[in-house]
């Protein structure tokens, strides 16, 4: 067996050409030694972008990463009704103990420790200004050691005897205009970036390490102390509002002080109610890495150790939401909000709802999804909800879920069943039947048949009509004949209202990876194909007239708000990287993402025996239909480049369609027959129960060895065409050792065709992401193997 080099730093890539044979799985360590933790930190610092404040903290404290192997591995959301040691929460008394445990873990790993709330020593009147039907009162609160702590507060009090409900905001004016019209008191305090009296609290309490946002949340307790002295205040109905970073603060404040009876947490992003686990690079959003580097004061430095190891973090946003129970919580976010994730927030709702139900208040938890990007906020709708929660309205709040998937309901509605006796157990480590090409081709036909069954019954689709029609609306428009005409084409064609792609391109900058000068050197035009799918074809600006370019279809991952774009990335977007390498690139939102999120809710009502994964594969094949007729595309050189979910889609498509001439799959799979619940990555239930991507896989939970095919066979079915599998060593969504063995088994089939050099595995010491170093190595591999 040829020795394989496993890289410790992805900037020094050596492609691993697969050889025949099996490699024993890595032995699991149940405790990391001090030396292993120190070595881990050294490697981590090499792959992460520099974070000066983190390095300063490391130099000062000498702290090492935690013993990750000693922490429970939970790749999905941590269960609020399960203690860290695995004991269940069964009663309200159990929940109080679990809540205390969560709070201690939050302080240790995320937000820092808090001093006891001091007595409010005095309230200094700064002035009162009467208005038409209200009065504005400005005060300064004084507290803490030697009364050095101060906090400015502004009240807007409606005329009348009261008492009035209150909404606290982290800025002085708050929602005063809207609140006055609803007969609320507005209580604003200086607790945001523009006016932050909490900034001095760190120096005032040096023995506590509470971070910036938690300090602002802690200060709310002093505002509440003051409100208790105001006769017009109804202390039974006090709400707290915050948006974005202030939304994180509002959620923490709601967990910290139970005098807050309702929280409106607007677009909190990660570190608030959006879980780290369900955002990050793999979900095309903010991550522990980007947040702790870009905003190092928001959370304690220790959190950065968990970059890429979110499955070992004992707390997450769903637990913060649960801590507010049984008090009222509204989670507000934009449909295409780049710092949020609609699917993830619905999972937070379902997780926290278990606690609300346990405590007898399921109607106190709600969501508000509004149109638009980050910054979308509907004050009136929020106040409508608050009126309901405070008993001032008899209206009923409706939570309109975009992703109402339920495996058991699907099974009941479709009446699908499976006779497992017809599916023999398979040894996952057994070599593939590769005695000869004929023997393998017979098995490959069986594999493809099983894949088609697993993906479901694809509905019929009419071919494109001449001149465009409903079924695909025809192939791409011909490329303009002259360079001048091409320069006049829009570089960001409209895709939906709001136009996500145009908006992202307009933002530019390093946050979206749409960087100059590469963006300026790229043209694009719209392409329609398949059953009503719209995409964009990108290509080099200097493409000569009549040129035929090798073409790549970019298949994105779990990018719900932005579709084929991403955010909080300093790395060049793959579209631009591939265009720079001389490829044309077709990009489109996959079904259920970006402009196509609305396809999910009704999918199984429309196609009860199909699957979203099947729809995604159909879309790729329809895209190839269109590309083969496109004037700029070389139809003999169409490739797939998929990350995460896109990597899975790419492999399935290539196995079923030999027009695909090569595949790059990045963090695209883990073998299914060994992906049992005990592994800790979520198992095959991620396809069937979590997202409903392939429901028929759900019949095999607990019987994984009986799944009729696995990814070693999927990869082998693509032979002898080139395949690159990129599997980071720290991928929490996979078992890298099992991926390595699967690709080794597929290598035997490639050997039959004399094409072993066309199957490559790269294993960077990294987690599930696509940084520039990895991307550069992929493009090098493509240049060497796809032409």
XYZ file of C-alpha atoms in Angstrom:
787
model
C 0.000 0.000 0.000
C 1.275 3.412 -0.884
C 1.682 5.687 2.132
C -0.771 8.558 2.302
C 0.318 12.007 3.456
C -2.222 13.662 5.733
C -1.589 17.373 5.832
C -1.406 19.449 8.974
C -1.558 22.810 7.205
C -3.752 23.209 4.106
C -1.457 25.828 2.603
C 0.996 22.983 1.888
C -1.248 20.676 -0.147
C -0.140 17.390 -1.616
C -2.920 15.600 -3.521
C -3.370 12.021 -2.357
C -3.770 9.602 -5.262
C -5.775 6.663 -4.000
C -4.419 3.172 -3.999
C -5.986 -0.216 -3.535
C -6.566 -1.584 -0.071
C -8.161 -0.619 3.177
C -6.945 1.620 5.943
C -7.949 0.818 9.487
C -10.168 3.414 11.117
C -8.519 5.867 13.451
C -8.731 4.952 17.107
C -10.912 7.295 19.130
C -9.205 9.047 22.020
C -11.367 9.606 25.055
C -9.068 12.156 26.612
C -6.641 14.611 25.072
C -3.287 15.006 26.756
C -1.886 18.433 27.480
C 0.594 17.930 24.674
C -2.183 17.031 22.230
C -4.114 20.139 23.209
C -1.011 22.263 22.719
C -0.373 20.688 19.308
C -4.015 21.256 18.365
C -3.717 24.942 19.230
C -0.568 25.307 17.130
C -2.336 23.820 14.108
C -5.483 25.852 14.717
C -3.558 29.115 14.772
C -1.983 28.220 11.417
C -5.287 27.666 9.587
C -7.359 30.487 11.113
C -6.985 34.125 10.038
C -5.044 36.198 12.563
C -7.033 37.518 15.521
C -4.717 39.851 17.464
C -6.886 40.119 20.575
C -7.139 36.326 20.801
C -3.377 35.988 20.516
C -2.915 38.592 23.239
C -5.266 36.642 25.497
C -3.402 33.401 24.798
C -0.077 35.063 25.582
C -1.492 36.466 28.816
C -3.277 33.383 30.099
C -1.449 30.475 28.492
C -4.824 28.750 28.188
C -5.111 25.686 25.973
C -8.146 24.423 24.068
C -10.508 22.284 26.113
C -10.303 18.519 26.048
C -12.729 18.163 23.156
C -12.862 14.385 23.536
C -14.152 14.799 27.082
C -17.089 16.936 25.893
C -20.216 15.271 24.499
C -20.417 15.297 20.712
C -23.731 16.796 19.604
C -23.742 17.771 15.944
C -27.401 18.742 15.980
C -28.883 21.089 18.529
C -28.174 20.212 22.159
C -31.372 18.995 23.779
C -32.650 21.480 26.380
C -34.338 18.567 28.162
C -31.166 16.524 28.586
C -28.496 17.284 31.169
C -24.867 17.369 30.060
C -24.344 13.938 31.610
C -27.278 12.493 29.650
C -29.961 12.512 32.356
C -33.435 13.478 31.099
C -35.425 16.497 32.221
C -38.907 15.313 33.179
C -40.367 17.963 35.484
C -40.373 21.697 36.041
C -38.028 21.148 38.982
C -35.659 19.218 36.720
C -35.789 22.121 34.270
C -34.748 24.606 36.935
C -31.663 22.484 37.591
C -30.966 22.072 33.874
C -31.421 25.806 33.356
C -28.842 26.507 36.060
C -26.453 24.083 34.356
C -26.955 25.786 30.978
C -26.293 29.191 32.523
C -23.049 28.020 34.116
C -21.902 26.521 30.810
C -22.816 29.707 28.959
C -20.693 31.736 31.338
C -17.752 29.355 30.998
C -17.654 28.996 27.229
C -19.489 31.942 25.695
C -20.337 35.089 27.631
C -18.204 35.170 30.790
C -18.946 35.446 34.490
C -21.126 38.127 36.091
C -20.844 40.034 39.357
C -23.855 40.137 41.621
C -26.192 42.974 40.695
C -25.347 45.965 42.913
C -27.830 48.119 44.744
C -29.061 51.139 42.817
C -27.572 53.914 44.944
C -29.237 56.925 43.437
C -31.217 58.237 40.498
C -30.132 61.661 39.248
C -32.787 63.613 37.371
C -31.267 65.137 34.227
C -34.445 66.741 32.971
C -38.065 66.347 31.899
C -39.544 67.560 28.629
C -43.336 67.589 28.217
C -44.867 66.736 24.863
C -48.327 66.429 23.400
C -49.727 63.485 25.347
C -46.448 62.365 26.891
C -43.406 63.412 28.870
C -39.730 62.616 28.231
C -37.700 61.984 31.384
C -33.905 61.677 31.364
C -32.106 60.231 34.378
C -28.689 58.877 35.327
C -28.433 55.761 37.453
C -25.474 55.497 39.832
C -24.286 52.211 41.312
C -21.326 49.985 42.027
C -18.005 50.525 43.796
C -17.710 54.147 44.899
C -20.752 54.887 42.726
C -18.451 54.792 39.710
C -20.975 52.916 37.659
C -23.419 55.105 35.745
C -26.154 54.434 33.220
C -28.247 56.960 31.312
C -31.919 56.153 30.895
C -34.690 57.926 29.011
C -38.377 57.284 29.596
C -41.212 58.294 27.337
C -44.309 58.157 29.550
C -47.767 58.591 27.983
C -50.173 60.940 29.672
C -52.620 59.305 32.049
C -52.627 57.441 35.297
C -51.331 54.127 33.982
C -49.917 51.730 34.829
C -48.535 51.216 31.338
C -46.632 48.276 29.880
C -42.996 48.999 29.069
C -40.632 48.156 26.229
C -36.923 48.491 27.027
C -34.508 49.263 24.184
C -30.708 49.666 24.185
C -30.856 53.226 22.881
C -32.393 56.264 24.522
C -35.284 56.951 22.164
C -36.146 53.330 21.529
C -39.478 52.894 19.758
C -41.002 55.983 21.360
C -43.094 57.170 18.357
C -44.742 53.755 17.884
C -45.017 53.058 21.611
C -46.773 56.334 22.331
C -49.521 55.439 19.864
C -49.993 52.086 21.634
C -49.890 53.540 25.175
C -46.612 51.900 26.136
C -43.766 53.427 28.114
C -40.509 53.489 26.210
C -37.473 52.838 28.409
C -34.253 53.436 26.517
C -30.816 53.106 28.055
C -27.279 53.809 26.835
C -26.367 50.235 25.968
C -25.379 50.105 22.310
C -22.423 50.948 20.075
C -23.470 54.568 19.677
C -23.834 55.286 23.381
C -22.429 52.622 25.693
C -22.353 53.317 29.401
C -21.776 49.582 30.006
C -18.317 49.788 28.416
C -16.794 50.846 31.737
C -18.160 47.850 33.627
C -15.214 45.634 32.729
C -12.793 47.908 34.581
C -15.303 48.427 37.395
C -15.526 44.669 38.012
C -12.056 43.323 37.101
C -12.600 39.956 38.766
C -15.303 39.023 36.266
C -14.794 38.351 32.586
C -18.251 39.148 31.213
C -17.854 40.274 27.612
C -19.219 43.439 26.006
C -22.689 42.279 24.954
C -23.274 40.405 28.229
C -22.225 43.554 30.135
C -24.910 45.516 28.336
C -27.411 42.758 29.136
C -26.396 42.775 32.807
C -27.008 46.532 32.939
C -30.670 45.951 32.076
C -31.123 44.728 35.644
C -30.337 48.234 36.901
C -32.850 49.728 34.490
C -35.443 47.312 35.873
C -34.548 48.372 39.421
C -35.283 51.947 38.428
C -38.529 51.054 36.661
C -39.766 49.453 39.864
C -39.711 52.936 41.428
C -41.788 54.595 38.673
C -45.515 54.598 39.573
C -46.730 54.593 35.957
C -44.853 51.349 35.160
C -46.673 48.027 35.024
C -43.896 45.693 36.160
C -45.939 42.644 35.243
C -45.682 43.597 31.574
C -42.107 44.584 30.743
C -40.742 43.788 27.309
C -37.184 43.874 25.999
C -36.211 44.609 22.404
C -32.930 44.443 20.554
C -31.915 43.993 16.921
C -28.774 42.432 15.446
C -25.972 42.616 18.037
C -28.474 44.315 20.316
C -30.766 41.355 19.671
C -28.088 39.053 21.064
C -27.915 41.320 24.084
C -31.706 41.322 24.490
C -31.831 37.518 24.478
C -29.073 37.333 27.096
C -30.875 39.945 29.197
C -34.083 37.929 28.962
C -32.283 34.847 30.227
C -30.518 36.820 32.956
C -33.434 38.696 34.567
C -36.828 37.062 34.975
C -38.534 40.400 35.574
C -38.506 40.731 31.778
C -41.811 39.157 30.814
C -41.389 39.296 27.020
C -38.396 39.464 24.666
C -38.468 40.619 21.039
C -35.150 39.383 19.643
C -34.654 40.793 16.155
C -32.161 39.163 13.777
C -29.785 38.168 16.532
C -27.425 36.187 14.336
C -25.022 33.730 15.921
C -24.237 34.172 19.580
C -27.864 35.129 20.076
C -30.677 32.774 19.123
C -29.169 31.535 15.848
C -27.097 28.486 16.819
C -23.422 28.352 16.005
C -24.015 24.760 14.897
C -26.606 25.743 12.303
C -24.724 28.692 10.838
C -21.027 29.007 10.125
C -19.121 28.234 6.976
C -21.027 25.025 6.212
C -24.266 27.046 6.215
C -22.819 30.045 4.335
C -23.152 32.406 7.299
C -21.441 33.901 10.325
C -19.258 31.524 12.282
C -17.394 31.312 15.537
C -14.243 32.090 13.590
C -15.535 35.182 11.790
C -17.413 36.546 14.803
C -14.619 36.180 17.336
C -12.166 37.723 14.873
C -14.329 40.575 13.592
C -16.002 41.391 16.920
C -13.617 40.056 19.564
C -15.190 42.018 22.435
C -18.666 40.534 22.020
C -17.880 37.170 23.614
C -15.096 35.761 25.751
C -11.921 34.671 23.899
C -12.328 31.033 24.947
C -15.165 30.677 22.445
C -12.703 30.861 19.525
C -11.295 27.460 20.460
C -14.558 25.968 19.169
C -14.134 27.184 15.575
C -15.026 24.104 13.552
C -15.731 22.148 16.736
C -19.218 23.485 17.329
C -20.421 19.937 17.944
C -18.402 19.967 21.179
C -19.756 23.297 22.440
C -22.081 22.454 25.360
C -24.409 25.414 24.702
C -26.070 27.047 21.722
C -28.779 29.503 20.700
C -31.691 27.124 21.178
C -30.740 26.759 24.837
C -30.651 30.532 25.244
C -34.180 30.666 23.810
C -35.268 27.908 26.183
C -33.879 29.804 29.179
C -36.432 32.567 28.577
C -39.302 30.084 29.023
C -42.017 30.238 30.186
C -41.898 33.989 29.528
C -42.769 35.243 26.057
C -40.275 35.244 23.200
C -40.653 36.500 19.624
C -37.834 35.624 17.209
C -37.859 38.081 14.306
C -35.728 37.822 11.161
C -35.711 38.631 7.452
C -36.432 36.039 4.803
C -33.090 36.719 3.076
C -31.395 38.073 6.172
C -27.708 37.406 5.589
C -26.885 37.040 9.293
C -29.780 34.674 9.931
C -31.036 31.366 8.554
C -34.777 30.664 8.272
C -34.409 26.896 8.448
C -32.159 27.099 11.486
C -34.489 29.440 13.322
C -37.394 27.073 12.828
C -35.270 24.355 14.410
C -34.619 26.673 17.357
C -38.355 27.151 17.692
C -39.046 23.411 17.742
C -36.247 22.771 20.231
C -37.203 25.536 22.682
C -40.883 24.673 22.292
C -40.255 21.471 24.247
C -39.445 23.554 27.332
C -42.373 25.891 26.789
C -44.657 22.859 26.592
C -43.126 21.336 29.712
C -43.848 24.572 31.576
C -47.368 24.821 30.186
C -46.889 27.924 28.013
C -46.455 26.841 24.377
C -48.281 29.978 23.154
C -45.532 32.190 24.554
C -43.035 31.265 21.822
C -43.384 32.654 18.289
C -41.531 33.636 15.120
C -41.895 36.658 12.840
C -40.370 36.300 9.372
C -40.417 39.522 7.383
C -39.369 40.219 3.783
C -35.893 41.518 3.086
C -32.303 41.391 4.262
C -30.647 42.244 7.557
C -32.251 45.379 8.930
C -35.795 44.330 8.061
C -37.885 45.026 11.132
C -41.649 45.364 11.471
C -42.273 47.407 14.618
C -46.042 47.350 14.270
C -46.173 43.569 13.894
C -43.867 43.192 16.894
C -46.189 45.379 18.960
C -49.190 43.406 17.733
C -47.506 40.315 19.141
C -46.647 42.100 22.384
C -50.269 43.199 22.763
C -51.332 39.560 22.451
C -48.797 38.411 25.029
C -49.762 41.171 27.461
C -53.481 40.431 27.132
C -54.253 43.686 25.357
C -55.435 41.970 22.171
C -57.584 38.927 21.485
C -55.975 38.219 18.143
C -54.273 34.883 17.479
C -50.661 34.750 16.349
C -49.864 32.362 13.501
C -46.403 30.938 12.905
C -46.069 30.335 9.167
C -43.273 27.812 8.817
C -41.321 27.558 5.583
C -39.944 24.132 6.470
C -42.748 22.135 8.119
C -41.163 18.736 7.514
C -42.257 15.739 9.568
C -41.086 12.253 8.583
C -43.859 10.458 10.432
C -46.520 12.582 8.743
C -44.947 11.920 5.352
C -44.962 8.205 6.011
C -48.599 8.300 7.126
C -49.703 10.465 4.192
C -47.876 8.457 1.529
C -48.426 5.069 3.192
C -44.952 4.144 2.070
C -43.505 1.070 3.773
C -40.374 -0.990 3.342
C -39.824 -4.722 3.684
C -36.326 -4.842 5.162
C -36.122 -8.584 4.578
C -35.581 -7.770 0.898
C -32.448 -5.786 1.714
C -29.566 -8.004 2.832
C -26.987 -6.799 5.293
C -23.746 -5.643 3.702
C -20.339 -5.566 5.350
C -19.424 -1.856 5.004
C -15.729 -2.735 4.750
C -16.173 -5.367 2.043
C -14.378 -4.650 -1.238
C -16.498 -3.751 -4.232
C -17.139 -6.425 -6.873
C -14.271 -5.517 -9.177
C -13.089 -8.822 -10.601
C -13.568 -7.368 -14.082
C -15.082 -4.396 -15.843
C -18.089 -6.506 -16.809
C -18.661 -7.575 -13.213
C -18.470 -4.013 -12.015
C -20.684 -2.615 -14.774
C -23.403 -5.049 -13.733
C -23.156 -3.863 -10.141
C -23.009 -0.213 -11.254
C -26.322 -0.679 -13.027
C -27.819 -1.997 -9.797
C -26.385 0.959 -7.884
C -27.926 3.452 -10.294
C -31.273 1.679 -10.049
C -31.089 1.869 -6.236
C -30.184 5.560 -6.360
C -33.165 6.300 -8.574
C -35.444 4.431 -6.179
C -33.984 6.233 -3.172
C -34.418 9.663 -4.763
C -38.034 8.871 -5.568
C -40.376 8.984 -8.514
C -39.368 11.876 -10.734
C -42.434 13.507 -12.323
C -42.638 13.858 -16.069
C -41.396 17.115 -17.606
C -42.052 18.441 -21.074
C -39.030 19.460 -23.132
C -38.384 23.179 -23.599
C -40.711 24.774 -26.098
C -39.314 26.645 -29.045
C -38.662 30.192 -27.953
C -38.970 29.292 -24.276
C -41.759 27.819 -22.244
C -42.816 26.768 -18.757
C -40.683 23.658 -18.829
C -37.322 25.356 -18.675
C -38.197 28.328 -20.886
C -35.621 27.233 -23.405
C -31.833 27.162 -23.440
C -29.610 30.093 -22.621
C -29.782 33.105 -24.910
C -26.986 33.254 -27.495
C -23.869 35.088 -26.457
C -23.612 38.554 -28.006
C -21.253 38.618 -30.949
C -19.068 41.524 -29.976
C -17.053 42.367 -26.924
C -18.714 45.770 -26.645
C -22.143 44.208 -26.484
C -20.969 41.829 -23.817
C -19.759 44.710 -21.693
C -23.232 46.170 -21.706
C -24.764 43.050 -20.204
C -25.877 43.322 -16.568
C -23.429 41.597 -14.244
C -26.126 40.856 -11.683
C -29.376 39.794 -13.377
C -32.522 39.930 -11.292
C -33.519 36.721 -9.599
C -36.298 37.565 -7.169
C -37.765 40.447 -5.264
C -35.678 41.391 -3.422
C -32.977 40.485 -5.923
C -30.573 38.582 -3.680
C -27.764 38.187 -6.192
C -27.797 41.826 -7.298
C -27.879 42.902 -3.683
C -24.883 40.750 -2.739
C -22.853 41.921 -5.724
C -23.713 45.523 -4.907
C -22.403 45.021 -1.364
C -19.064 43.824 -2.711
C -16.189 43.929 -0.271
C -14.596 41.134 1.674
C -17.723 40.023 3.531
C -19.163 38.188 0.537
C -16.044 37.028 -1.284
C -17.092 39.078 -4.324
C -13.714 40.731 -4.572
C -12.041 43.195 -6.883
C -10.394 43.017 -9.324
C -11.767 39.541 -10.054
C -15.388 40.725 -10.046
C -14.603 43.452 -12.576
C -13.017 40.840 -14.830
C -16.181 38.731 -14.915
C -19.274 39.014 -17.106
C -22.549 37.190 -16.598
C -25.937 36.702 -18.188
C -29.152 34.939 -17.163
C -29.886 31.328 -18.043
C -33.213 29.501 -17.731
C -33.579 25.739 -17.725
C -35.496 22.797 -16.338
C -38.801 23.345 -14.595
C -38.729 27.104 -14.125
C -35.159 27.384 -12.816
C -33.202 30.598 -13.322
C -29.477 30.918 -12.962
C -26.538 32.997 -14.091
C -23.691 32.057 -16.401
C -20.414 33.751 -15.452
C -17.377 33.831 -17.724
C -14.150 35.796 -18.216
C -14.638 39.316 -19.528
C -11.914 38.798 -22.127
C -13.503 35.694 -23.672
C -13.003 35.899 -27.470
C -16.086 35.766 -29.669
C -16.879 32.211 -30.679
C -14.772 30.663 -27.913
C -16.009 27.476 -26.251
C -15.125 27.300 -22.575
C -14.936 24.356 -20.198
C -17.883 24.912 -17.886
C -18.463 24.230 -14.219
C -21.807 24.053 -12.431
C -21.384 25.502 -8.926
C -23.517 23.579 -6.422
C -23.753 25.450 -3.136
C -24.288 24.074 0.337
C -26.904 24.814 3.003
C -27.150 28.506 2.121
C -30.769 29.311 2.920
C -30.915 33.139 2.845
C -28.464 33.835 -0.002
C -28.672 30.776 -2.240
C -25.525 30.402 -4.320
C -23.825 33.352 -2.627
C -22.323 33.385 0.854
C -21.443 35.911 3.562
C -18.789 36.657 6.179
C -16.075 35.238 3.953
C -12.769 36.906 3.202
C -11.986 34.132 0.700
C -12.641 34.636 -2.999
C -16.009 33.191 -3.985
C -15.610 29.926 -5.955
C -17.444 31.427 -8.929
C -14.818 34.123 -9.342
C -11.948 31.720 -8.612
C -13.144 29.386 -11.353
C -13.706 32.211 -13.831
C -10.167 33.395 -13.126
C -8.997 29.878 -14.008
C -10.679 30.150 -17.418
C -13.977 28.372 -16.805
C -17.499 29.471 -17.490
C -19.561 28.897 -14.341
C -23.282 28.278 -14.088
C -24.684 29.194 -10.685
C -28.246 28.945 -9.457
C -30.139 28.541 -6.201
C -30.840 24.912 -5.459
C -34.386 23.907 -4.565
C -35.258 25.099 -1.062
C -32.617 27.832 -0.884
C -32.319 31.536 -1.671
C -34.961 32.526 -4.188
C -36.449 29.013 -4.002
C -37.139 28.592 -0.296
C -40.860 28.610 -1.019
C -40.539 25.296 -2.872
C -40.022 23.359 0.354
C -43.255 23.614 2.358
C -45.552 22.175 -0.312
C -43.037 19.830 -1.923
C -44.464 16.571 -0.597
C -48.032 17.689 -1.161
C -47.130 18.093 -4.815
C -44.738 15.165 -5.187
C -45.412 12.724 -2.330
C -43.111 9.985 -3.664
C -40.234 12.148 -4.926
C -37.566 13.961 -2.872
C -35.845 17.362 -2.787
C -32.552 15.593 -3.457
C -34.164 14.096 -6.542
C -35.310 17.567 -7.599
C -31.783 18.910 -7.147
C -30.345 16.157 -9.323
C -33.024 16.828 -11.948
C -32.072 20.512 -11.935
C -28.408 19.717 -12.585
C -29.270 17.428 -15.470
C -31.591 20.054 -16.926
C -28.820 22.609 -16.557
C -26.546 20.349 -18.594
C -29.257 20.154 -21.265
C -29.208 23.933 -21.537
C -25.430 24.281 -21.374
C -24.894 21.861 -24.213
C -26.725 24.301 -26.483
C -25.031 27.431 -25.155
C -22.758 29.364 -27.498
C -19.976 29.853 -24.939
C -19.953 26.317 -23.486
C -17.824 23.398 -24.609
C -20.428 20.604 -24.245
C -17.724 17.943 -23.925
C -16.264 19.601 -20.854
C -19.023 20.155 -18.303
C -18.014 19.586 -14.675
C -19.620 19.778 -11.250
C -18.126 21.611 -8.280
C -20.085 21.039 -5.081
C -19.591 21.996 -1.471
C -21.361 20.240 1.415
C -24.898 19.508 0.188
C -23.746 20.490 -3.299
C -21.007 17.872 -3.108
C -23.641 15.210 -2.460
C -25.799 16.429 -5.340
C -22.779 16.433 -7.633
C -21.856 12.815 -6.894
C -25.412 11.560 -7.358
C -25.745 13.440 -10.643
C -22.450 12.237 -12.045
C -23.302 8.636 -11.160
C -26.540 8.937 -13.151
C -25.388 11.133 -16.060
C -22.227 10.424 -18.022
C -22.350 13.870 -19.637
C -20.709 15.043 -16.412
C -17.024 14.820 -17.250
C -15.641 15.353 -13.765
C -16.661 16.109 -10.183
C -15.241 17.991 -7.233
C -16.999 17.050 -3.981
C -15.971 19.023 -0.896
C -17.271 17.664 2.428
C -19.946 16.010 0.329
C -20.522 12.686 2.049
C -19.816 10.209 4.770
C -20.508 6.511 4.175
C -24.100 5.734 5.108
C -23.810 2.135 6.244
C -21.486 3.144 9.075
C -23.269 6.433 9.815
C -25.196 5.196 12.829
C -26.581 7.421 15.606
C -23.691 6.335 17.825
C -21.171 8.103 15.580
C -22.421 11.487 16.762
C -22.633 13.390 13.496
C -26.402 13.014 13.177
C -26.485 9.832 11.136
C -28.598 9.197 8.062
C -31.505 10.844 9.903
C -30.041 14.115 8.658
C -31.307 13.181 5.186
C -34.644 11.705 6.245
C -35.793 13.248 9.522
C -33.896 16.515 9.950
C -34.400 18.073 6.514
C -36.479 15.646 4.492
C -33.968 15.524 1.656
C -34.292 11.763 1.106
C -37.135 10.402 3.242
C -36.778 6.794 2.121
C -33.424 6.627 3.903
C -35.392 6.928 7.137
C -36.594 3.345 6.786
C -33.003 2.197 7.307
C -32.334 3.968 10.621
C -31.120 1.227 12.928
C -30.556 -0.955 9.851
C -27.880 1.098 8.112
C -25.986 -1.976 6.893
C -29.012 -2.830 4.732
C -28.934 0.392 2.695
C -28.819 -0.874 -0.911
C -25.820 1.250 -1.957
C -23.195 3.481 -0.387
C -20.963 6.315 -1.464
C -18.020 4.082 -2.298
C -20.258 2.620 -4.999
C -21.562 6.044 -6.016
C -18.008 7.276 -6.568
C -17.030 4.054 -8.329
C -20.051 4.414 -10.639
C -18.492 7.604 -11.990
C -15.300 5.775 -13.081
C -13.239 6.363 -15.129
C -14.162 10.052 -15.103
C -12.108 12.285 -12.752
C -13.317 12.735 -9.175
C -11.742 14.837 -6.441
C -12.974 14.237 -2.907
C -11.933 16.862 -0.367
C -12.477 15.661 3.187
C -11.078 17.870 5.982
C -9.763 15.956 8.977
C -11.975 17.911 11.366
C -15.201 17.662 9.374
C -17.876 17.315 12.072
C -20.437 16.165 9.507
C -18.486 13.093 8.518
C -16.176 10.328 9.681
C -13.032 11.225 7.728
C -11.461 7.792 8.248
C -14.581 6.162 6.802
C -14.517 8.560 3.849
C -10.900 7.601 3.220
C -11.747 3.901 3.239
C -14.730 4.459 0.940
C -12.586 6.243 -1.624
C -9.951 3.509 -1.340
C -12.595 0.908 -2.165
C -13.740 2.970 -5.149
C -10.090 3.102 -6.205
C -10.187 -0.603 -7.008
C -12.813 0.081 -9.649
C -10.802 2.982 -11.064
C -7.870 0.567 -11.322
C -9.979 -1.691 -13.546
C -10.261 1.167 -16.022
C -6.602 2.122 -15.748
C -7.695 5.443 -14.231
C -6.578 5.284 -10.605
C -4.777 8.596 -11.094
C -8.169 10.222 -11.802
C -9.481 9.546 -8.292
C -7.958 11.831 -5.712
C -8.510 12.467 -2.032
C -7.279 15.631 -0.365
C -7.358 15.683 3.440
C -6.433 19.124 4.774
C -6.079 19.581 8.510
C -9.103 21.824 8.657
C -12.799 21.788 9.381
C -15.825 21.892 7.073
C -15.201 25.064 5.086
C -13.746 26.220 1.774
C -10.840 28.600 2.435
C -8.613 30.003 -0.266
C -5.804 27.519 0.409
C -8.139 24.574 -0.188
C -9.766 26.241 -3.175
C -6.413 26.950 -4.802
C -5.424 23.301 -4.543
C -8.739 22.245 -6.047
C -8.256 24.545 -9.027
C -4.742 23.114 -9.520
C -6.185 19.608 -9.523
C -8.829 20.639 -12.035
C -6.215 22.128 -14.343
C -4.246 18.894 -14.245
C -7.138 16.431 -14.556
C -10.107 17.979 -16.347
C -8.641 18.994 -19.710
